[in-house]
């Protein structure tokens, strides 16, 4: 289902106020830039509709950085999963790169042979409201990985800011149910309004492509990554990397986790799941005697190569899509000032960007 409606400033305020959910997370305006925050309601004046994407990704709302996944007693190991009870949730102000990341995480946690009940509980009753990127972040390169700075699918509602008002695309029945509550505030868009949207979208595309410097992640780059794991480019990347793991934690698609047990009470124990990072030296380290615990990727260069390979080569093979949405958050977060766009261009032999 897909239809487009026009809302005035006041009309969009009413539309957002009609979002009634037990939990609402929205990209809101802050002095340092937009941030995803937990709100009791969605006042339009605070939602970041014309700014670049937030620095943090919405991943933590779907896959918390730390959560309890089981409890058991010292009498036995019959683990009791403690799945969260999630009634209805709304994520407001998502960008197209965030929707692409959610689609990727769905493939990992919902569509495989083993479904994650914790992720499923959070996704089951979720309303996704996205916004066109009329403000493009300087590190964005979504067009290089096959994306666009506006959403064409994956949303319940998508908002396009215009000079005077907004166009709203209805993507699902859930989105239509919200619109139905304020039907009198909606009208059919005019040809001029639709034309303005197309022009604004093309302007954003041109800006992102300019920032990407003509970069395109193609099958050729994927093959080059597989053949250049010991290349000078990856060695240079590893030299600059400080192993802080900010790139993986801020990434909307990185999903590695670590499980450990701890005492949860007098007679109870808990199993905790936390985010993990393939950049860390202890990642994938196996059991063994002190000082001789084997690891499949002993060098930082190995781990840097693995991160790129997983995103640009292994993910397409396993999930049918890249593990990178081009949001550029890893560039923004990196203490070593590593620009993934430059790394990919150098690996491909194209330094024109």
GROMACS .gro file of C-alpha atoms in nm:
model
  353
    1UNK     CA    1   0.000   0.000   0.000
    2UNK     CA    2   0.128   0.345  -0.080
    3UNK     CA    3  -0.040   0.682  -0.104
    4UNK     CA    4   0.071   1.040  -0.051
    5UNK     CA    5  -0.110   1.310   0.147
    6UNK     CA    6  -0.037   1.675   0.225
    7UNK     CA    7  -0.034   1.815   0.579
    8UNK     CA    8   0.013   2.174   0.686
    9UNK     CA    9   0.242   2.260   0.979
   10UNK     CA   10  -0.056   2.245   1.215
   11UNK     CA   11  -0.183   1.931   1.046
   12UNK     CA   12   0.146   1.748   1.093
   13UNK     CA   13   0.147   1.846   1.460
   14UNK     CA   14  -0.192   1.679   1.494
   15UNK     CA   15  -0.068   1.373   1.302
   16UNK     CA   16   0.232   1.328   1.531
   17UNK     CA   17   0.018   1.384   1.840
   18UNK     CA   18  -0.204   1.101   1.714
   19UNK     CA   19   0.087   0.860   1.759
   20UNK     CA   20  -0.026   0.687   2.076
   21UNK     CA   21   0.221   0.428   2.194
   22UNK     CA   22   0.340   0.296   2.528
   23UNK     CA   23   0.695   0.390   2.428
   24UNK     CA   24   0.788   0.668   2.185
   25UNK     CA   25   1.144   0.728   2.070
   26UNK     CA   26   1.203   1.025   1.841
   27UNK     CA   27   1.487   1.218   1.681
   28UNK     CA   28   1.460   1.552   1.858
   29UNK     CA   29   1.645   1.880   1.829
   30UNK     CA   30   1.935   1.933   2.066
   31UNK     CA   31   2.208   2.197   2.082
   32UNK     CA   32   2.475   1.951   1.961
   33UNK     CA   33   2.249   1.808   1.691
   34UNK     CA   34   1.954   1.569   1.671
   35UNK     CA   35   1.937   1.285   1.922
   36UNK     CA   36   1.704   0.989   1.961
   37UNK     CA   37   1.520   1.039   2.290
   38UNK     CA   38   1.242   0.871   2.487
   39UNK     CA   39   0.932   1.092   2.485
   40UNK     CA   40   0.594   1.077   2.651
   41UNK     CA   41   0.442   1.227   2.338
   42UNK     CA   42   0.563   1.358   2.003
   43UNK     CA   43   0.543   1.739   1.987
   44UNK     CA   44   0.619   1.839   1.628
   45UNK     CA   45   0.815   2.146   1.737
   46UNK     CA   46   1.083   1.923   1.892
   47UNK     CA   47   1.111   1.651   1.627
   48UNK     CA   48   1.413   1.698   1.399
   49UNK     CA   49   1.246   1.696   1.057
   50UNK     CA   50   1.481   1.923   0.862
   51UNK     CA   51   1.816   1.842   1.024
   52UNK     CA   52   2.075   1.575   0.930
   53UNK     CA   53   2.044   1.229   1.081
   54UNK     CA   54   2.127   1.187   1.453
   55UNK     CA   55   2.481   1.085   1.545
   56UNK     CA   56   2.358   0.778   1.734
   57UNK     CA   57   2.170   0.504   1.553
   58UNK     CA   58   1.836   0.358   1.669
   59UNK     CA   59   1.997   0.014   1.709
   60UNK     CA   60   1.988   0.030   2.089
   61UNK     CA   61   1.607   0.044   2.086
   62UNK     CA   62   1.599  -0.292   1.908
   63UNK     CA   63   1.912  -0.457   2.047
   64UNK     CA   64   2.002  -0.302   2.386
   65UNK     CA   65   2.368  -0.268   2.473
   66UNK     CA   66   2.308  -0.487   2.778
   67UNK     CA   67   2.016  -0.711   2.872
   68UNK     CA   68   1.937  -1.019   3.077
   69UNK     CA   69   1.842  -1.313   2.857
   70UNK     CA   70   1.808  -1.594   3.111
   71UNK     CA   71   1.792  -1.674   3.481
   72UNK     CA   72   1.863  -2.006   3.651
   73UNK     CA   73   1.930  -2.149   3.997
   74UNK     CA   74   2.210  -2.356   4.144
   75UNK     CA   75   1.971  -2.650   4.142
   76UNK     CA   76   1.990  -2.684   3.767
   77UNK     CA   77   2.038  -2.517   3.432
   78UNK     CA   78   1.682  -2.497   3.302
   79UNK     CA   79   1.722  -2.144   3.172
   80UNK     CA   80   1.414  -1.928   3.183
   81UNK     CA   81   1.419  -1.663   2.914
   82UNK     CA   82   1.309  -1.325   3.040
   83UNK     CA   83   1.177  -1.175   2.717
   84UNK     CA   84   1.068  -0.812   2.746
   85UNK     CA   85   0.698  -0.735   2.737
   86UNK     CA   86   0.664  -0.478   2.460
   87UNK     CA   87   0.313  -0.358   2.386
   88UNK     CA   88   0.337  -0.090   2.119
   89UNK     CA   89   0.632   0.132   2.034
   90UNK     CA   90   0.693   0.414   1.790
   91UNK     CA   91   1.025   0.521   1.638
   92UNK     CA   92   0.987   0.870   1.491
   93UNK     CA   93   1.233   1.058   1.272
   94UNK     CA   94   1.417   0.759   1.127
   95UNK     CA   95   1.625   0.822   0.816
   96UNK     CA   96   1.636   0.593   0.514
   97UNK     CA   97   1.973   0.454   0.627
   98UNK     CA   98   1.816   0.359   0.960
   99UNK     CA   99   1.528   0.180   0.787
  100UNK     CA  100   1.782  -0.010   0.576
  101UNK     CA  101   1.965  -0.106   0.895
  102UNK     CA  102   1.643  -0.232   1.055
  103UNK     CA  103   1.575  -0.440   0.742
  104UNK     CA  104   1.924  -0.587   0.778
  105UNK     CA  105   1.880  -0.666   1.148
  106UNK     CA  106   1.545  -0.827   1.065
  107UNK     CA  107   1.728  -1.067   0.834
  108UNK     CA  108   1.976  -1.150   1.110
  109UNK     CA  109   1.739  -1.185   1.405
  110UNK     CA  110   1.394  -1.258   1.254
  111UNK     CA  111   1.427  -1.434   0.921
  112UNK     CA  112   1.693  -1.698   0.978
  113UNK     CA  113   1.665  -2.053   1.105
  114UNK     CA  114   1.700  -1.924   1.462
  115UNK     CA  115   1.482  -1.629   1.559
  116UNK     CA  116   1.578  -1.404   1.847
  117UNK     CA  117   1.273  -1.379   2.078
  118UNK     CA  118   1.403  -1.062   2.242
  119UNK     CA  119   1.445  -0.879   1.913
  120UNK     CA  120   1.113  -1.016   1.788
  121UNK     CA  121   0.930  -0.890   2.097
  122UNK     CA  122   1.054  -0.537   2.032
  123UNK     CA  123   0.982  -0.541   1.659
  124UNK     CA  124   0.642  -0.707   1.667
  125UNK     CA  125   0.429  -0.403   1.756
  126UNK     CA  126   0.648  -0.123   1.628
  127UNK     CA  127   0.545   0.185   1.430
  128UNK     CA  128   0.821   0.327   1.206
  129UNK     CA  129   0.795   0.691   1.096
  130UNK     CA  130   1.076   0.807   0.870
  131UNK     CA  131   1.181   1.147   0.734
  132UNK     CA  132   1.349   1.251   0.409
  133UNK     CA  133   1.703   1.384   0.450
  134UNK     CA  134   1.654   1.744   0.343
  135UNK     CA  135   1.958   1.813   0.560
  136UNK     CA  136   2.246   1.581   0.463
  137UNK     CA  137   2.525   1.500   0.707
  138UNK     CA  138   2.874   1.564   0.571
  139UNK     CA  139   2.978   1.200   0.622
  140UNK     CA  140   2.680   1.037   0.451
  141UNK     CA  141   2.740   0.814   0.147
  142UNK     CA  142   2.419   0.611   0.118
  143UNK     CA  143   2.412   0.637  -0.262
  144UNK     CA  144   2.749   0.455  -0.277
  145UNK     CA  145   2.591   0.143  -0.125
  146UNK     CA  146   2.272   0.149  -0.330
  147UNK     CA  147   2.066   0.365  -0.096
  148UNK     CA  148   1.900   0.703  -0.122
  149UNK     CA  149   1.859   0.993   0.123
  150UNK     CA  150   1.486   0.926   0.133
  151UNK     CA  151   1.285   0.614   0.205
  152UNK     CA  152   1.090   0.424  -0.058
  153UNK     CA  153   0.988   0.127   0.158
  154UNK     CA  154   1.018  -0.016   0.507
  155UNK     CA  155   0.817   0.258   0.680
  156UNK     CA  156   0.466   0.290   0.815
  157UNK     CA  157   0.470   0.664   0.748
  158UNK     CA  158   0.732   0.875   0.571
  159UNK     CA  159   0.749   1.253   0.599
  160UNK     CA  160   0.889   1.488   0.334
  161UNK     CA  161   0.937   1.847   0.457
  162UNK     CA  162   0.836   2.113   0.204
  163UNK     CA  163   0.878   2.490   0.218
  164UNK     CA  164   0.519   2.520   0.344
  165UNK     CA  165   0.396   2.195   0.492
  166UNK     CA  166   0.473   1.827   0.450
  167UNK     CA  167   0.400   1.534   0.224
  168UNK     CA  168   0.329   1.210   0.409
  169UNK     CA  169   0.355   0.870   0.242
  170UNK     CA  170   0.141   0.597   0.397
  171UNK     CA  171   0.324   0.266   0.372
  172UNK     CA  172   0.118   0.023   0.580
  173UNK     CA  173  -0.217  -0.031   0.747
  174UNK     CA  174  -0.057   0.071   1.076
  175UNK     CA  175   0.038   0.403   0.923
  176UNK     CA  176  -0.309   0.443   0.775
  177UNK     CA  177  -0.462   0.389   1.120
  178UNK     CA  178  -0.269   0.692   1.249
  179UNK     CA  179  -0.372   0.905   0.951
  180UNK     CA  180  -0.737   0.805   0.995
  181UNK     CA  181  -0.740   0.972   1.336
  182UNK     CA  182  -0.672   1.312   1.176
  183UNK     CA  183  -0.823   1.256   0.832
  184UNK     CA  184  -0.968   1.608   0.825
  185UNK     CA  185  -0.613   1.752   0.842
  186UNK     CA  186  -0.500   1.572   0.524
  187UNK     CA  187  -0.553   1.669   0.163
  188UNK     CA  188  -0.448   1.547  -0.179
  189UNK     CA  189  -0.110   1.692  -0.284
  190UNK     CA  190  -0.092   1.932  -0.574
  191UNK     CA  191   0.131   1.883  -0.874
  192UNK     CA  192   0.352   2.167  -0.753
  193UNK     CA  193   0.398   2.003  -0.414
  194UNK     CA  194   0.494   1.671  -0.573
  195UNK     CA  195   0.736   1.853  -0.803
  196UNK     CA  196   0.892   2.032  -0.506
  197UNK     CA  197   0.948   1.697  -0.338
  198UNK     CA  198   1.119   1.551  -0.644
  199UNK     CA  199   1.345   1.854  -0.673
  200UNK     CA  200   1.435   1.841  -0.301
  201UNK     CA  201   1.510   1.471  -0.320
  202UNK     CA  202   1.729   1.512  -0.626
  203UNK     CA  203   1.918   1.791  -0.452
  204UNK     CA  204   1.988   1.560  -0.157
  205UNK     CA  205   2.098   1.280  -0.391
  206UNK     CA  206   2.337   1.516  -0.570
  207UNK     CA  207   2.483   1.633  -0.239
  208UNK     CA  208   2.541   1.279  -0.111
  209UNK     CA  209   2.694   1.167  -0.440
  210UNK     CA  210   2.925   1.467  -0.431
  211UNK     CA  211   3.040   1.371  -0.082
  212UNK     CA  212   3.089   1.010  -0.190
  213UNK     CA  213   3.316   1.128  -0.471
  214UNK     CA  214   3.170   0.886  -0.724
  215UNK     CA  215   3.224   0.585  -0.497
  216UNK     CA  216   3.013   0.278  -0.577
  217UNK     CA  217   3.039  -0.043  -0.377
  218UNK     CA  218   3.010  -0.300  -0.654
  219UNK     CA  219   3.093  -0.668  -0.698
  220UNK     CA  220   3.439  -0.554  -0.808
  221UNK     CA  221   3.512  -0.394  -0.470
  222UNK     CA  222   3.381  -0.703  -0.293
  223UNK     CA  223   3.620  -0.925  -0.492
  224UNK     CA  224   3.908  -0.685  -0.429
  225UNK     CA  225   3.843  -0.703  -0.054
  226UNK     CA  226   3.861  -1.081  -0.066
  227UNK     CA  227   4.192  -1.069  -0.254
  228UNK     CA  228   4.357  -0.779  -0.066
  229UNK     CA  229   4.338  -0.887   0.297
  230UNK     CA  230   4.712  -0.823   0.333
  231UNK     CA  231   4.712  -0.499   0.136
  232UNK     CA  232   4.893  -0.178   0.229
  233UNK     CA  233   4.558   0.001   0.248
  234UNK     CA  234   4.436  -0.228   0.526
  235UNK     CA  235   4.773  -0.203   0.700
  236UNK     CA  236   4.739   0.176   0.697
  237UNK     CA  237   4.386   0.149   0.835
  238UNK     CA  238   4.508  -0.076   1.117
  239UNK     CA  239   4.792   0.167   1.196
  240UNK     CA  240   4.543   0.448   1.253
  241UNK     CA  241   4.289   0.237   1.443
  242UNK     CA  242   4.302   0.282   1.823
  243UNK     CA  243   4.075  -0.020   1.891
  244UNK     CA  244   3.811   0.191   2.068
  245UNK     CA  245   3.534   0.002   1.882
  246UNK     CA  246   3.332   0.322   1.839
  247UNK     CA  247   3.275   0.233   1.473
  248UNK     CA  248   3.105  -0.096   1.558
  249UNK     CA  249   2.905   0.033   1.853
  250UNK     CA  250   2.770   0.336   1.662
  251UNK     CA  251   2.702   0.132   1.347
  252UNK     CA  252   2.329   0.061   1.297
  253UNK     CA  253   2.394  -0.287   1.152
  254UNK     CA  254   2.680  -0.426   1.367
  255UNK     CA  255   2.514  -0.687   1.585
  256UNK     CA  256   2.783  -0.905   1.746
  257UNK     CA  257   2.716  -0.987   2.110
  258UNK     CA  258   2.885  -1.152   2.406
  259UNK     CA  259   2.722  -1.374   2.671
  260UNK     CA  260   2.838  -1.407   3.030
  261UNK     CA  261   2.691  -1.530   3.357
  262UNK     CA  262   2.680  -1.351   3.689
  263UNK     CA  263   2.523  -1.387   4.032
  264UNK     CA  264   2.173  -1.245   4.026
  265UNK     CA  265   2.066  -1.306   4.383
  266UNK     CA  266   2.108  -1.543   4.677
  267UNK     CA  267   2.025  -1.853   4.475
  268UNK     CA  268   1.985  -1.715   4.125
  269UNK     CA  269   2.222  -1.659   3.839
  270UNK     CA  270   2.175  -1.441   3.532
  271UNK     CA  271   2.293  -1.472   3.176
  272UNK     CA  272   2.370  -1.129   3.033
  273UNK     CA  273   2.404  -1.033   2.668
  274UNK     CA  274   2.611  -0.727   2.578
  275UNK     CA  275   2.735  -0.572   2.258
  276UNK     CA  276   3.069  -0.705   2.136
  277UNK     CA  277   3.308  -0.573   1.873
  278UNK     CA  278   3.513  -0.756   1.611
  279UNK     CA  279   3.781  -0.486   1.646
  280UNK     CA  280   3.869  -0.588   2.002
  281UNK     CA  281   4.169  -0.812   2.058
  282UNK     CA  282   3.969  -1.056   2.271
  283UNK     CA  283   3.697  -1.099   2.010
  284UNK     CA  284   3.655  -1.472   1.926
  285UNK     CA  285   3.932  -1.567   2.168
  286UNK     CA  286   3.895  -1.934   2.260
  287UNK     CA  287   3.961  -2.131   2.576
  288UNK     CA  288   4.314  -2.241   2.652
  289UNK     CA  289   4.596  -2.222   2.905
  290UNK     CA  290   4.702  -1.884   3.040
  291UNK     CA  291   4.904  -1.693   2.785
  292UNK     CA  292   4.818  -1.935   2.506
  293UNK     CA  293   4.451  -1.874   2.434
  294UNK     CA  294   4.413  -1.899   2.057
  295UNK     CA  295   4.235  -1.636   1.851
  296UNK     CA  296   4.152  -1.666   1.480
  297UNK     CA  297   4.247  -1.302   1.416
  298UNK     CA  298   4.556  -1.220   1.622
  299UNK     CA  299   4.649  -0.895   1.447
  300UNK     CA  300   4.455  -0.571   1.427
  301UNK     CA  301   4.496  -0.578   1.050
  302UNK     CA  302   4.318  -0.916   1.044
  303UNK     CA  303   4.033  -0.770   1.246
  304UNK     CA  304   4.004  -0.455   1.036
  305UNK     CA  305   3.997  -0.670   0.722
  306UNK     CA  306   3.731  -0.895   0.873
  307UNK     CA  307   3.509  -0.597   0.954
  308UNK     CA  308   3.519  -0.472   0.595
  309UNK     CA  309   3.479  -0.822   0.453
  310UNK     CA  310   3.174  -0.888   0.666
  311UNK     CA  311   3.004  -0.566   0.561
  312UNK     CA  312   3.086  -0.566   0.192
  313UNK     CA  313   3.148  -0.929   0.094
  314UNK     CA  314   3.010  -1.180   0.346
  315UNK     CA  315   2.679  -1.002   0.419
  316UNK     CA  316   2.568  -1.000   0.054
  317UNK     CA  317   2.644  -1.372   0.039
  318UNK     CA  318   2.461  -1.452   0.362
  319UNK     CA  319   2.176  -1.201   0.372
  320UNK     CA  320   2.147  -1.072   0.017
  321UNK     CA  321   2.232  -0.715   0.116
  322UNK     CA  322   2.532  -0.510   0.223
  323UNK     CA  323   2.604  -0.475   0.593
  324UNK     CA  324   2.660  -0.102   0.544
  325UNK     CA  325   2.388   0.159   0.488
  326UNK     CA  326   2.624   0.449   0.414
  327UNK     CA  327   2.515   0.649   0.718
  328UNK     CA  328   2.875   0.760   0.782
  329UNK     CA  329   2.846   0.731   1.160
  330UNK     CA  330   3.169   0.528   1.177
  331UNK     CA  331   3.352   0.819   1.013
  332UNK     CA  332   3.204   1.062   1.262
  333UNK     CA  333   3.292   0.846   1.565
  334UNK     CA  334   3.644   0.733   1.469
  335UNK     CA  335   3.923   0.865   1.694
  336UNK     CA  336   4.177   0.760   1.433
  337UNK     CA  337   4.001   0.973   1.168
  338UNK     CA  338   3.954   0.674   0.940
  339UNK     CA  339   3.718   0.753   0.654
  340UNK     CA  340   3.570   0.431   0.520
  341UNK     CA  341   3.500   0.604   0.188
  342UNK     CA  342   3.871   0.670   0.140
  343UNK     CA  343   3.962   0.314   0.237
  344UNK     CA  344   3.721   0.169  -0.019
  345UNK     CA  345   3.842   0.406  -0.290
  346UNK     CA  346   4.207   0.322  -0.221
  347UNK     CA  347   4.135  -0.051  -0.226
  348UNK     CA  348   3.968  -0.013  -0.564
  349UNK     CA  349   4.252   0.199  -0.699
  350UNK     CA  350   4.026   0.502  -0.743
  351UNK     CA  351   4.164   0.804  -0.558
  352UNK     CA  352   3.975   1.063  -0.762
  353UNK     CA  353   3.733   1.136  -0.474
   0.00000   0.00000   0.00000
